[in-house]
Every structure is written in C-alpha cells, then in structure tokens.
C-alpha cells in the first residue's frame, strides 16, 4: 500500500480557523512526533523537550503577502469579476499570476479554478491599475501566467488592496497577521510569499526563547513561496530563495560535530562537545517546513556541503533524489495528492510516513495551514 492509498482525510479534519480563535493561542495545536515508525503525541509547547542542545532549527523568514486582489476581466466596467492571485515576481519585472473565479459564497475570499488566459487579456485592478496576460509559465500547464502590471510597486498595490489567499475549507477571511509567522522579516524589495510558510505558524516568542535557552540554534533562510494547489501532473515551477553564509556555516558545523563557539570564530572542529548529547550523537538539522528543506537542499552540493546561495530553485525532492543535509522536518499535515509527501518520504522513509499519517487520522489531528503539526525525526541520533 502506497502513502497515497493509505491516506483519506475526512472533510471535518480541515482546520477552519486559526488556533488562537479555537483555543488559547497560536501554539495551542497538537504535535505528532515520529521517530521512525514510533509515534508519540504531544502539545506544540512540548517541542523544546523533543530537541536537544546542539540541534538546529532551519526557519523560513519570508513574510506572507496579501496576494489576492479583486479584478475585472476585460478592462471595462461591467466585465467579469475575477480574483488575481499574485504568485511570484520574475527577474524582468513580470509577475506570475493565477486568475480565479469568486465562488459566490459568503465572505470575500474563497474562489474556484477557471481556465487560464487568454494571452492579451486585460484585468482591471483597484486604484486604476491594469494587468495584461502575456503567456503561460509552462505551455503544458496554463494555470499560472506571466503578466505585466501597470504599476512598478506591486507589493504596495497588494498591501493597499489585497488580502491573504484563502481556500474553501476555511471559515472566513482572516487578517494578514494570522498568516505571518514569528520568524517573518521584511524583504528589502517588498518580496514575500503568496502563501504562508505555515510550519512556523505555531511558534511564539516565548517558545523560541525557551528553545534558545536550551541550546537549540535558529538558522534563518528565505524561500518566497508561490501559489500552491497545482493541478494533477502540473510541473513544478521555480521559487526565489536565499541561504546566507551564517546559516551555511552553522549547518555544516553541526553536521560535522563542530561546536557553537567554533562556528562563531571559524576555527573548525576544535569544540565538538557543544553539539553532542549523552548518547554521543551529533546535533540534528531540523527544517521548519518543506520550504526550508527546498531552500537548504538547493544550496547543498553533491558533497553534502551547504554554501551561501541565492536565486531561483526548481528543485523537487523525491525519495529517489533523497536529502543531503536535513535530518528531520517539522511540517503540517498534507493532502494525499500533495507533492510534499514525496519530500516527507525522502526525509523519513515510507513506513514512518504511513505510520504517522495513520495515527494522525486515528487521533483526529487537524489538517492544513491552521492545523496541527508533525515532527519527523530519525529513529536514533546520527553519530
């Protein structure tokens, strides 16, 4: 039985509102922990007890943009209303966008798919701005199109007239703050993610402080996520990322068993005790979210060494490709057709993934960006 055959998610297990609206706070979600096929259940504030001094959490600092904007297809008053999902800004100034149809239900944010294009179509936007469709990102998948926007400051347009992208399983529109994580940092050019790097959502400043107090290091990088929910068989498309030198050095040092002080002074392997626990194993590199895995692995060479890097990545991580740097992964619970499951299988193995998801279904964990989270760790510490 494959992962996809094993997974059937009832509709009632979709998290419809953020945790703070159904409980005590952002961290009021459950934490499923898989160490190989051994599964245990926790609350998210117990995360600090699942990690050890010398471990590193790699986090995505990309801020979420209010990337959904109302528009009118055709460019004249009275034309067909659409919702434009702004996905990714290209190097030439064009934007990758998806046009959606409002689904007519209560609330202003939910949409349904529509046919892409056509080339040359004009969408009238708020504030007198216009968007012109040019061509599909990929000829074989016409959901996302390159488009020119009449204003130069598209992030400014989004903040004036946009709202977070919302999916039909959610109960109502939410403010932008609900879609930003404690790790989010503004980009110099206003770039950000069309959809929230949601694995970081349950973290609070208090929990981050507790992790640091216990000797867990936080390593930042950025990957600006585009619009998800790709149709079946749609090819992946590139996303912009950056892995800074400090993160590359820290991850390399931990994997080599080098201590924190050596990372700071560049002395190499003279202080191994700071990243080893009582079992003699080295610290773990745990990515917070699939976006962090994609960015970090994109900066990792065939030799397993992480190097500072920035640009575009079209990396797709599968069990066959495997991972070179990441030992563990903190992530949400994904739909059976999601390509992210291939990445999870690459990190943890198929048996661990099936065991974890069966347990999540049995215990009625909540799915999607406002739901519960899953920590995938190796069965034992690497030496």
PDB file of N, CA and C in Angstrom, residues 30 38 44 177 197 235 240 272 276:
ATOM      1  N   UNK A  30      -1.719  20.477  18.306  1.00  0.00           N
ATOM      2  CA  UNK A  30      -1.093  19.213  18.700  1.00  0.00           C
ATOM      3  C   UNK A  30       0.163  18.950  17.873  1.00  0.00           C
ATOM      4  N   UNK A  38       7.911   4.791  15.263  1.00  0.00           N
ATOM      5  CA  UNK A  38       7.401   5.013  16.627  1.00  0.00           C
ATOM      6  C   UNK A  38       6.777   6.397  16.707  1.00  0.00           C
ATOM      7  N   UNK A  44       2.093  21.365  21.182  1.00  0.00           N
ATOM      8  CA  UNK A  44       3.203  22.024  20.492  1.00  0.00           C
ATOM      9  C   UNK A  44       4.211  22.666  21.449  1.00  0.00           C
ATOM     10  N   UNK A 177      -2.074  39.363   9.660  1.00  0.00           N
ATOM     11  CA  UNK A 177      -1.287  38.914  10.811  1.00  0.00           C
ATOM     12  C   UNK A 177      -1.480  37.432  11.089  1.00  0.00           C
ATOM     13  N   UNK A 197       4.469  30.278   4.873  1.00  0.00           N
ATOM     14  CA  UNK A 197       5.299  29.132   5.273  1.00  0.00           C
ATOM     15  C   UNK A 197       4.758  28.597   6.602  1.00  0.00           C
ATOM     16  N   UNK A 235       3.760  20.559 -13.810  1.00  0.00           N
ATOM     17  CA  UNK A 235       5.176  20.562 -13.428  1.00  0.00           C
ATOM     18  C   UNK A 235       5.462  21.629 -12.373  1.00  0.00           C
ATOM     19  N   UNK A 240      12.028  31.843  -5.614  1.00  0.00           N
ATOM     20  CA  UNK A 240      13.229  32.588  -5.242  1.00  0.00           C
ATOM     21  C   UNK A 240      13.643  32.238  -3.807  1.00  0.00           C
ATOM     22  N   UNK A 272      33.824  20.007  19.840  1.00  0.00           N
ATOM     23  CA  UNK A 272      32.713  19.140  19.489  1.00  0.00           C
ATOM     24  C   UNK A 272      31.711  18.943  20.593  1.00  0.00           C
ATOM     25  N   UNK A 276      27.037  17.687  21.003  1.00  0.00           N
ATOM     26  CA  UNK A 276      26.826  16.262  21.224  1.00  0.00           C
ATOM     27  C   UNK A 276      26.064  16.050  22.525  1.00  0.00           C
TER      28      UNK A 276
END
